[in-house]
Coordinates of C-alpha atoms and ligand atoms in Angstrom, one line a residue:
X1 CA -11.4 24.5 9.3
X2 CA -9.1 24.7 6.7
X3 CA -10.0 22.6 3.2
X4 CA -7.1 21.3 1.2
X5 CA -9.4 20.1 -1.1
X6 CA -10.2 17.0 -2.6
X7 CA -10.7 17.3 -6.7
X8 CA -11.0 14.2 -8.9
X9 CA -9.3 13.3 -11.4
X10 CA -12.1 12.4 -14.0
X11 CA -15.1 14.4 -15.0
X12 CA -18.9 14.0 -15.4
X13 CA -18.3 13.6 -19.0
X14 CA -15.0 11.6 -18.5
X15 CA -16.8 9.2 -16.7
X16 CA -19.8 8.5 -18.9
X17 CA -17.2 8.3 -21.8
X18 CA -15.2 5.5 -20.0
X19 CA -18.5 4.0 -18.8
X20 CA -19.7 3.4 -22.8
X21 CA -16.6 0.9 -23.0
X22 CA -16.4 0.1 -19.4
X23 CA -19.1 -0.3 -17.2
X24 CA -19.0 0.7 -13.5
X25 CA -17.8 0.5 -11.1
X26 CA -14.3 0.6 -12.3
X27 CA -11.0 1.6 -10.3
X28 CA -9.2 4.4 -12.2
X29 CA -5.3 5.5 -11.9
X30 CA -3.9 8.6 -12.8
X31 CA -0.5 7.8 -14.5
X32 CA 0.4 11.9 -14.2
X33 CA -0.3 11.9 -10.7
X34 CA 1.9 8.8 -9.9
X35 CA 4.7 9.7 -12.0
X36 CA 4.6 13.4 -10.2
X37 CA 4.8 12.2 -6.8
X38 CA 7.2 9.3 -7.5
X39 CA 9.5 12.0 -8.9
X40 CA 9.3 14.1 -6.1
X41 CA 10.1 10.9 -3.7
X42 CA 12.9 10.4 -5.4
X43 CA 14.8 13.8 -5.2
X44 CA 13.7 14.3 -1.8
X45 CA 16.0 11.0 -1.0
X46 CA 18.6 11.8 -3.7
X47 CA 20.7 13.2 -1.2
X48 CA 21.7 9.4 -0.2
X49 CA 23.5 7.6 -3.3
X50 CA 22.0 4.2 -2.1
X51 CA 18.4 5.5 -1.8
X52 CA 15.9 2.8 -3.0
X53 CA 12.3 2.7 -2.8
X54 CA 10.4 -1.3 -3.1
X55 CA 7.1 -0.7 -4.1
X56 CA 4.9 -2.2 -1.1
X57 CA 3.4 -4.6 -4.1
X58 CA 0.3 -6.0 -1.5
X59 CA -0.7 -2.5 -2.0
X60 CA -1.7 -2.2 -5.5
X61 CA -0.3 -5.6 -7.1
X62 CA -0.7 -4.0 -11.0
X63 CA 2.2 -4.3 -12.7
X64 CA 1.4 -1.9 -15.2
X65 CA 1.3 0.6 -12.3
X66 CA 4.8 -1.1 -10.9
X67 CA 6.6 -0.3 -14.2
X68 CA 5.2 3.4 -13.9
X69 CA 7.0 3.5 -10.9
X70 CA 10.3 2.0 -12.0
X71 CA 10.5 4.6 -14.6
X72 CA 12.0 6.5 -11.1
X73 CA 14.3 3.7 -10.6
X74 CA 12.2 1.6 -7.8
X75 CA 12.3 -2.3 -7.0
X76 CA 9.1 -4.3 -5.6
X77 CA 8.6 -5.1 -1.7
X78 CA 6.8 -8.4 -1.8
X79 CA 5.2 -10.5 1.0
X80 CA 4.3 -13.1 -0.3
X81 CA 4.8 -16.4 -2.8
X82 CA 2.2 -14.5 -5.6
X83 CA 3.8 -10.8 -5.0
X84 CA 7.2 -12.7 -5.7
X85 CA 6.0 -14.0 -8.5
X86 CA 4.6 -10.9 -9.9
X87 CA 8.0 -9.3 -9.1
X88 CA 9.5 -12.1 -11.3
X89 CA 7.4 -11.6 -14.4
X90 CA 7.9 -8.2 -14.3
X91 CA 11.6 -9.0 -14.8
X92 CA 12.5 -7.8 -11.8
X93 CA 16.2 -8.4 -10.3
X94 CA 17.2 -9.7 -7.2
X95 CA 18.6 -6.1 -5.9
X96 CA 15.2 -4.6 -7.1
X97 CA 12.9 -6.8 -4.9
X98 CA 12.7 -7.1 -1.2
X99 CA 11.1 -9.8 0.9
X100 CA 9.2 -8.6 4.1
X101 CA 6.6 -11.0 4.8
X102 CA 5.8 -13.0 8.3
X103 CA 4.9 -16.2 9.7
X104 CA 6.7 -17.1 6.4
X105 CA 6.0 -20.7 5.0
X106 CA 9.5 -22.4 3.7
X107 CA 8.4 -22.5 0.2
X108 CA 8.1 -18.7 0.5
X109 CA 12.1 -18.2 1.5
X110 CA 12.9 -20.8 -0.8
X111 CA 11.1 -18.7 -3.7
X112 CA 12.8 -14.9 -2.3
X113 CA 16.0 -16.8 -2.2
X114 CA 16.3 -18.3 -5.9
X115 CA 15.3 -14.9 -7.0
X116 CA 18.0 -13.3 -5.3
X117 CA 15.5 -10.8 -3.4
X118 CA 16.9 -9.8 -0.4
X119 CA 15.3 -11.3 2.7
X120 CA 13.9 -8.8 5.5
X121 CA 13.4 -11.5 8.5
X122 CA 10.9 -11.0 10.4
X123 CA 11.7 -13.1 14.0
X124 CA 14.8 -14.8 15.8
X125 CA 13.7 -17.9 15.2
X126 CA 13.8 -17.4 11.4
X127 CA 17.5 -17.2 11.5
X128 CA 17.2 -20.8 11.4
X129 CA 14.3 -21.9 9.8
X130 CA 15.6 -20.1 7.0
X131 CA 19.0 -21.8 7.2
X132 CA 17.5 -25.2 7.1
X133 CA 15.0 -24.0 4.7
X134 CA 17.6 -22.9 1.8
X135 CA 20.8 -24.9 3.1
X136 CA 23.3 -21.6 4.1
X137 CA 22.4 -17.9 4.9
X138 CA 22.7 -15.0 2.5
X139 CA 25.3 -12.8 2.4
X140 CA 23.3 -10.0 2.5
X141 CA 20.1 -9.9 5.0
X142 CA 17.6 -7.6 6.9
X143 CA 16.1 -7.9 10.3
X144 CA 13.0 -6.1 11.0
X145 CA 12.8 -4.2 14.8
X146 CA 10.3 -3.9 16.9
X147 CA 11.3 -2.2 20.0
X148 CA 7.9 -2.3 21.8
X149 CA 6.5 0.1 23.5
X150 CA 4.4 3.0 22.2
X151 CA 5.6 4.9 19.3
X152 CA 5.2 8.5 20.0
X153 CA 6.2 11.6 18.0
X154 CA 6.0 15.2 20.2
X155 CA 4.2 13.5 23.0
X156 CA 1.5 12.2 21.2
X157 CA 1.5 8.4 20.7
X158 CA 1.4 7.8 17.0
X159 CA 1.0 3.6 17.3
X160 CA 2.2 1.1 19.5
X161 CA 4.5 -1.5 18.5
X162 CA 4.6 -3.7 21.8
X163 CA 0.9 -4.8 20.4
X164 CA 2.3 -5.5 16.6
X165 CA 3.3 -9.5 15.8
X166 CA 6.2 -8.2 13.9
X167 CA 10.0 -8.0 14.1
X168 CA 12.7 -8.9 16.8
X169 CA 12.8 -7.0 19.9
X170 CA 16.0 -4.8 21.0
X171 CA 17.8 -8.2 22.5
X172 CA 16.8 -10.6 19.7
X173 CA 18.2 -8.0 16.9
X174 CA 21.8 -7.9 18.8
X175 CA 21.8 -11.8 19.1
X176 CA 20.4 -11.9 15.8
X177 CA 22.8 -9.5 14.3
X178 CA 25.3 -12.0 15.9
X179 CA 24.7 -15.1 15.2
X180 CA 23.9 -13.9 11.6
X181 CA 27.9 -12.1 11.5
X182 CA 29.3 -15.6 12.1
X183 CA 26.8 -17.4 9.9
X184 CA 28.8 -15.5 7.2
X185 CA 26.6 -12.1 6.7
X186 CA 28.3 -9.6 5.5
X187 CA 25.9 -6.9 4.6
X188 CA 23.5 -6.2 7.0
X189 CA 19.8 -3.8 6.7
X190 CA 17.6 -2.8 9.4
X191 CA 13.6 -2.5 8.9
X192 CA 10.8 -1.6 11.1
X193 CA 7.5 -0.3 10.2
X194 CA 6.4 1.2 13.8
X195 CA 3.2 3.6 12.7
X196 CA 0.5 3.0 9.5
X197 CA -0.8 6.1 7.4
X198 CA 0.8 8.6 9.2
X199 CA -0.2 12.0 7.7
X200 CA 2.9 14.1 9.6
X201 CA 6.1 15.2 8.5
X202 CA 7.9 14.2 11.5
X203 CA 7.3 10.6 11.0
X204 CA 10.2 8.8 9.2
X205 CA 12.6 11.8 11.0
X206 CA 11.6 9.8 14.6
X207 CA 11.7 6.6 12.7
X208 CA 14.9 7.2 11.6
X209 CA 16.4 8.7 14.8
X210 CA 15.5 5.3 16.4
X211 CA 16.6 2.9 13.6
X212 CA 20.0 4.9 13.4
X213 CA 20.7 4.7 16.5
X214 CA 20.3 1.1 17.4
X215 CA 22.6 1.1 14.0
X216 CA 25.7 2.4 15.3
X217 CA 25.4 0.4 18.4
X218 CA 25.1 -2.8 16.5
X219 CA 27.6 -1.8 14.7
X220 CA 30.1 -0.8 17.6
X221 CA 28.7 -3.9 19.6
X222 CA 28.1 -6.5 16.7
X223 CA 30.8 -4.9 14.1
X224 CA 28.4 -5.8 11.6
X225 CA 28.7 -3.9 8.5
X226 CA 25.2 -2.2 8.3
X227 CA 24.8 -1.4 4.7
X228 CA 21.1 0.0 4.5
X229 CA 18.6 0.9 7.0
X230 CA 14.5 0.5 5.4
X231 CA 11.9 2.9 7.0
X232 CA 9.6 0.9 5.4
X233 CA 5.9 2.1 4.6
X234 CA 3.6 4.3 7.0
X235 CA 3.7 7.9 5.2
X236 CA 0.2 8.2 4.8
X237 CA -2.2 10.8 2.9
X238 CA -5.2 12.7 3.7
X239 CA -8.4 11.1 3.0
X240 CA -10.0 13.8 4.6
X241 CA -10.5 17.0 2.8
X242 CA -9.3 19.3 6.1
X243 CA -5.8 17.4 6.5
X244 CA -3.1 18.9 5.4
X245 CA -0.7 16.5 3.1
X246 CA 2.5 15.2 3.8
X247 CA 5.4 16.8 2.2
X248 CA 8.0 14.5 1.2
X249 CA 10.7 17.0 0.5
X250 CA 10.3 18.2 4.0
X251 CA 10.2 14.2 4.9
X252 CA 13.7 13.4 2.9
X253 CA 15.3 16.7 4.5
X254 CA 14.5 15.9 7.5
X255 CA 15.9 12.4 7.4
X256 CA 18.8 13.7 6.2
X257 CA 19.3 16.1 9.2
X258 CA 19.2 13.0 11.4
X259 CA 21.1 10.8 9.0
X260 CA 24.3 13.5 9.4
X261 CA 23.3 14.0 13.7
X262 CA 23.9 10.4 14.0
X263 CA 25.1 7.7 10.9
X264 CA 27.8 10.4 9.3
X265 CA 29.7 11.4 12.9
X266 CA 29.8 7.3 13.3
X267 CA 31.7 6.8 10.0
X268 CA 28.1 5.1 8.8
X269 CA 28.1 7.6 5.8
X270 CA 28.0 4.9 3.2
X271 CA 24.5 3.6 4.3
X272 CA 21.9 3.8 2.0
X273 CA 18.2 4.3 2.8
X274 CA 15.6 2.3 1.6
X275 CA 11.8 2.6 2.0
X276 CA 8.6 0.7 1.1
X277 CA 6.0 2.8 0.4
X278 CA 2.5 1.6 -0.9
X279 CA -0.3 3.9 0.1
X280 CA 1.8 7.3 -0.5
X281 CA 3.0 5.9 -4.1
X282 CA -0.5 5.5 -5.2
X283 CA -3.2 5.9 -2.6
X284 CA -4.5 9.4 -3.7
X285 CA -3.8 8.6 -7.6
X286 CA -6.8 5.8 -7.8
X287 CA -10.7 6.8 -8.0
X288 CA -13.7 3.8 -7.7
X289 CA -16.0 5.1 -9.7
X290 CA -19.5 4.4 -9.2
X291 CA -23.0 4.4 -10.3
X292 CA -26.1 5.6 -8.3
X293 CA -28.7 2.6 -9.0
X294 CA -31.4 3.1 -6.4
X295 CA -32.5 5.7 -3.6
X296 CA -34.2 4.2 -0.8
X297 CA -36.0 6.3 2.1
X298 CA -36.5 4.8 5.5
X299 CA -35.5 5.5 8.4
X300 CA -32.6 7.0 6.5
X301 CA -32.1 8.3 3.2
X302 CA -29.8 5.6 1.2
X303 CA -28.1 5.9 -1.6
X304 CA -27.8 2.6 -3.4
X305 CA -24.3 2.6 -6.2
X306 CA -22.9 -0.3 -8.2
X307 CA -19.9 -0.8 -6.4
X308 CA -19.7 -2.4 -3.0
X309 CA -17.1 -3.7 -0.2
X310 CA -16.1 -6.1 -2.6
X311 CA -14.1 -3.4 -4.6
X312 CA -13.3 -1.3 -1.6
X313 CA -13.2 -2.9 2.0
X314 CA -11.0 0.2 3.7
X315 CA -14.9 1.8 5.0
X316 CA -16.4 -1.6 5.9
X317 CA -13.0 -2.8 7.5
X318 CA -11.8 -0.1 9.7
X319 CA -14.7 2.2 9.4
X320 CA -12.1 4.5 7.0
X321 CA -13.2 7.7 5.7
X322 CA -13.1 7.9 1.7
X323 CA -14.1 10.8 0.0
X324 CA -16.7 11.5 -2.1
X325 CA -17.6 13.7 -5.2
X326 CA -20.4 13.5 -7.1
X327 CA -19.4 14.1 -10.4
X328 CA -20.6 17.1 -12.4
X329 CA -22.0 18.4 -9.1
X330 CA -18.8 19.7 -7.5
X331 CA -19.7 23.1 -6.9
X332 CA -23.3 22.4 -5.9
X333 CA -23.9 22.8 -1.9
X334 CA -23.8 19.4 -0.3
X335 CA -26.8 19.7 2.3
X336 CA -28.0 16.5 2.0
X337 CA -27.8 13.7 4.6
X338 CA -26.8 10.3 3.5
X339 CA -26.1 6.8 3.6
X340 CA -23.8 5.5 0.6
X341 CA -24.2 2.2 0.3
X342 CA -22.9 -1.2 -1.6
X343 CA -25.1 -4.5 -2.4
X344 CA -23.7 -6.5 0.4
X345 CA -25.8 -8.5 3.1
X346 CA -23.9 -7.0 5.7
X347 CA -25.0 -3.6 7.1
X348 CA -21.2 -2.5 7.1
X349 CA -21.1 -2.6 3.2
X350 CA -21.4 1.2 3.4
X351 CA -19.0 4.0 1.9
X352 CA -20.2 7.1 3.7
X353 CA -22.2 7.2 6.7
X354 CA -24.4 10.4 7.7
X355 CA -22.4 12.5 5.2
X356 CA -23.1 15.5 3.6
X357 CA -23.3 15.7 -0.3
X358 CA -24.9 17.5 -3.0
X359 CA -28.5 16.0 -3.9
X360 CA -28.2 13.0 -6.0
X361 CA -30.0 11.8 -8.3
X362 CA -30.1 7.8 -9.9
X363 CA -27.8 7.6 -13.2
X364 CA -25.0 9.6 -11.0
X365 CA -21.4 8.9 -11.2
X366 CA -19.7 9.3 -7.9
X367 CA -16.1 9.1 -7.5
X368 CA -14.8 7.6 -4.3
X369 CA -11.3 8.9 -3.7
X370 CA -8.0 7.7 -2.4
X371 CA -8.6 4.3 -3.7
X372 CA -5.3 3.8 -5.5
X373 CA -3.6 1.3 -2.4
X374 CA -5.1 -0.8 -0.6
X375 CA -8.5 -0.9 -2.3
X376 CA -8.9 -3.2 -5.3
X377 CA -5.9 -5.5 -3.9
X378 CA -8.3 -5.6 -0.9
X379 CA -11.2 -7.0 -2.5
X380 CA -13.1 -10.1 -2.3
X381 CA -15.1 -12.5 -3.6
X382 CA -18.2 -12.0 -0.8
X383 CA -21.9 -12.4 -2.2
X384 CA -20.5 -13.2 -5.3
X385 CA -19.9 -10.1 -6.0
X386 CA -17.0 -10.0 -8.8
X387 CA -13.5 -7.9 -9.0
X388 CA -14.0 -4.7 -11.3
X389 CA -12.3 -3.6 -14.0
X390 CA -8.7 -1.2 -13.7
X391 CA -8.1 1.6 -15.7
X392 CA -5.8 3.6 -16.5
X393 CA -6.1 7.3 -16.7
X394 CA -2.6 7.7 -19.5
X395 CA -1.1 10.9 -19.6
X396 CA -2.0 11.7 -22.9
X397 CA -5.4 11.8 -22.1
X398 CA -6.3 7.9 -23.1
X399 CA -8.0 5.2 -21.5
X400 CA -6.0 1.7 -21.0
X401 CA -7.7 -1.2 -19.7
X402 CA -5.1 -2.7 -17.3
X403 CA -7.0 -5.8 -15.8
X404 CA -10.3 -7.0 -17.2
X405 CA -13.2 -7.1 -14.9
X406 CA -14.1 -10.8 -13.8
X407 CA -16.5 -12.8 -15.0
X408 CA -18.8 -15.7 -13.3
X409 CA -16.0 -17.6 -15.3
X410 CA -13.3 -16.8 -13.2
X411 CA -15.3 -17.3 -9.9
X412 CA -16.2 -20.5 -10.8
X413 CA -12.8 -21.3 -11.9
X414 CA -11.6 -23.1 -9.2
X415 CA -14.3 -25.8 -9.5
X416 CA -12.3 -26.2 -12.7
X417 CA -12.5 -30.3 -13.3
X418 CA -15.0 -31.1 -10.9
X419 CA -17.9 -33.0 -11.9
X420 CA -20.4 -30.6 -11.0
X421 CA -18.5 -27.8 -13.0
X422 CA -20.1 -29.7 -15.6
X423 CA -23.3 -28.9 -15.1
X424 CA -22.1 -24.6 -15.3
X425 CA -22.1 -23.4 -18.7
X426 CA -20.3 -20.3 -19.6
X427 CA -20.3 -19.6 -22.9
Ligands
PLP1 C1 2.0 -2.8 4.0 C2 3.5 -2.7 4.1 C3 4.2 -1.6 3.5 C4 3.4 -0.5 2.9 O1 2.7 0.2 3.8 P1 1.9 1.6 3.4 O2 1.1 1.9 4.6 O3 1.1 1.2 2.2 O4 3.0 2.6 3.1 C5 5.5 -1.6 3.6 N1 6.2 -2.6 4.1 C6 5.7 -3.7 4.7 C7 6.5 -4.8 5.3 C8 4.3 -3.8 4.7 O5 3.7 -4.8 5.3

C-alpha cells in the first residue's frame, strides 16, 4: 500500500502555544495551503477566459477564509438566505455570487435577485414560482441537470443521480430552456453536481462530456445562447493516507480536451466554465485540534478528547474517515488500538473507531485532519456542547482569531426577551 502521507500543519509546540491563548478544541486553517491550491485551480482553468470559481460558501461560511480565496479572483456559491447575506457583507457583486439552493422559499429568490446573483434553478416548476416571486425573469439564468441514472466513470458507478432531489431531468431542461428563451433569457448556464468527493481525475472530464453535450443540443434545438456551463462541486480529497490526490492541472487539461472535442467544433468557443468547489478549496487546509482529557478501559480502550461531533459531525454522520496525528508523536509506531471519542450521549460521537495510533497519553494534542469544509459549518448545538473557536494559521507564521468560540451567552441567546431569560445571568 502506497502512503501519500498525511502531515499536519501545526506542531506539538505549535499547538500548546496557540492553546495558552486559545483553548481547545479549536479548528485551525492554513492560509499558505489555501492560497497554494487556489492558485493552482486557477491556472489549471486559465485556458478558458470566462473561468470562474463560487466558493461553495455552506462549506466553510468564514469570510476571512472567502477573501483568501478572492485574492484568486473567485465569487461565492450560496444556498441559502444567511450564505447570501454573508456574500453581501463581504461586498460581494452580483457576477461574483451564484445562487444554487433547492426547495427554495420566495424570500430566498427575492434576496439572490436584488443582489443581482445569478440564479441556478433548481426544478421546472421554479420557472414560475420565481417569475411570480420577483415579477419578470432575469436575463441571465442557470438550470441545474439531472439526467438520472447512475453516474459512472470507466465502468465503475461513481453516484447515482436518478436517487438525488436535485435538478430538471433531460425533458424538463429543453422545455425549460424554452419557455425560459421566450420569457426573455438571453444568457443561459448549465449546472449539475452528479458525484460528491470524488478523489479521480477523470471526474469533471465525464462531467463535462455530458454537460457539453446536452449544450450544443440545446443550443441547436432551443437556439439558446449558452453562455457558461458550472461543474459545480464534487472534486474531492484524500482523507485517507493511501489515496492518491486529485491533480487539478491534470483535471483543467482534461476539461479542456473535451471542451475543444465538443463546445469549440459547435462554434460554443465563447463559453466560459464555472465551478463550485468547497471541500477541494479548503477541505485538507483545516486541522480540529484536540485535547486528550480522559482514557477509559473497558471492553475497549477509549480515548476521551475535548472536542466532539459538535465541531466535527463528518465521522458521526456518514461514518467518514478523518485522520489523525498525534502531535509530537509522528514518528512513533502506532500499535495501539483505539476508540477516539467526543463527550456526546450518543455512541456515534466517535472520531476513529478501532484505529491504530501511537500510545497516548492525557494532556495530548491530536490533530484531526481534513477538517477545513464541511466540519465547523457542520456543527451543532447537541448536549449543549458549544461552537469552537477558528483560527487562522497566517503565512507569516501568526495566529489570527477569526471567529470567537461561543459562550453559554450565545446559546441562550435566543431566549433573548423572554421572561425566564431573566432568571440566566451571564455576566
Ligand atoms: C455542496 C455544494 C457544492 C460544493 O460541494 P463540495 O463537495 O464541497 O465541492 C457546490 N455546489 C452546490 C450546489 C452544493 O450544494
Amino acid at each position: 500500500m502506497r502512503e501519500y502521507g498525511k502531515k499536519a500543519f501545526v506542531t506539538k509546540e505549535m499547538a500548546e502555544e496557540i492553546a495558552k491563548t486559545y483553548p481547545t478544541p479549536f479548528h485551525i486553517y492554513d492560509e499558505k495551503g489555501i492560497r497554494e491550491n487556489a492558485m493552482a485551480l486557477r491556472e489549471a482553468f486559465a485556458w478558458n477566459r470566462g473561468y470562474k470559481e463560487f466558493f461553495a460558501v455552506k462549506a466553510t461560511p468564514n469570510p476571512y477564509l472567502i477573501d483568501i480565496l478572492r485574492d484568486f479572483g473567485c465569487g461565492c456559491d450560496c444556498s441559502s438566505l444567511t450564505e447570501l447575506m454573508l456574500g453581501e457583507a463581504m461586498g460581494m457583486k452580483g457576477e461574483d455570487i451564484m445562487f444554487s439552493a433547492n426547495d427554495t422559499p420566495a424570500e430566498e429568490f427575492a434576496y439572490a435577485a436584488k443582489l443581482g446573483a445569478t440564479i441556478n434553478l433548481d426544478d421546472y416548476t421554479h420557472i414560475d414560482f420565481l417569475e411570480k416571486t420577483i415579477g419578470y425573469i432575469p436575463k441571465t439564468i442557470s438550470c441545474r441537470y439531472n439526467p438520472g441514472g447512475y453516474f459512472s466513470i470507466s465502468n465503475s458507478i461513481m453516484d447515482t443521480p436518478k436517487d438525488a432531489k436535485y435538478g430538471f431531468t433531460t425533458e424538463q431542461l429543453f422545455e425549460g430552456f424554452r419557455v425560459l428563451k421566450e420569457k426573455g433569457v438571453e444568457n443561459f448556464g448549465i449546472h449539475a453536481f452528479l458525484a460528491s468527493n470524488t478523489v479521480t481525475n477523470e471526474y469533471y472530464p465525464a462531467l463535462a462530456r455530458t454537460l457539453f453535450e446536452v449544450a450544443v443540443r440545446l443550443k441547436e434545438e432551443t437556439g439558446a445562447h449558452i453562455a457558461f456551463i458550472n461543474l459545480s462541486g464534487g472534486i474531492g480529497i484524500p482523507y485517507k493516507p493511501d489515496q492518491e490526490p486529485n491533480d487539478i492541472r491534470v483535471i483543467g487539461e482534461g476539461v479542456r480536451k473535451v471542451y475543444e472535442e465538443i463546445l469549440t467544433p459547435a462554434g460554443m468557443g465563447d463559453v466560459a466554465i464555472y465551478t463550485e468547489l468547497g471541500r477541494f478549496m479548503m477541505g485538507p487546509y483545516g486541522h480540529l485540534v484536540t485535547r486528550v482529557i480522559h482514557e477509559k478501559h473497558t471492553h475497549k480502550e477509549y480515548i476521551g478528547v475535548d472536542a466532539c461531533a459538535a465541531n466535527l459531525m463528518r465521522p458521526a454522520m456518514y461514518g467518514a474517515y478523518h485522520h489523525i496525528t498525534v502531535l509530537g508523536k509522528e514518528d512513533a509506531p502506532c500499535d495501539h488500538l483505539y476508540d477516539v471519542t467526543g463527550s456526546l450521549c450518543e455512541n456515534n460521537d466517535k472520531f476513529a473507531i478501532d484505529r491504530m495510533l501511537p500510545q497516548i497519553e492525557i494532556g495530548d494534542y491530536l490533530v484531526i485532519h481534513d477538517t477545513g469544509a464541511h466540519g465547523f459549518s457542520m456543527g451543532y448545538n447537541y448536549n449543549g456542547r458549544l461552537w469552537s473557536a477558528e483560527l487562522l494559521l497566517k503565512e507569516d507564521g501568526k495566529v489570527q482569531l477569526i471567529r470567537r468560540a461561543q459562550t453559554p451567552r450565545d446559546y441562550f441567546a435566543t431566549f433573548d426577551g423572554m421572561d425566564i431569560f431573566d432568571k440566566f445571568k451571564f455576566e
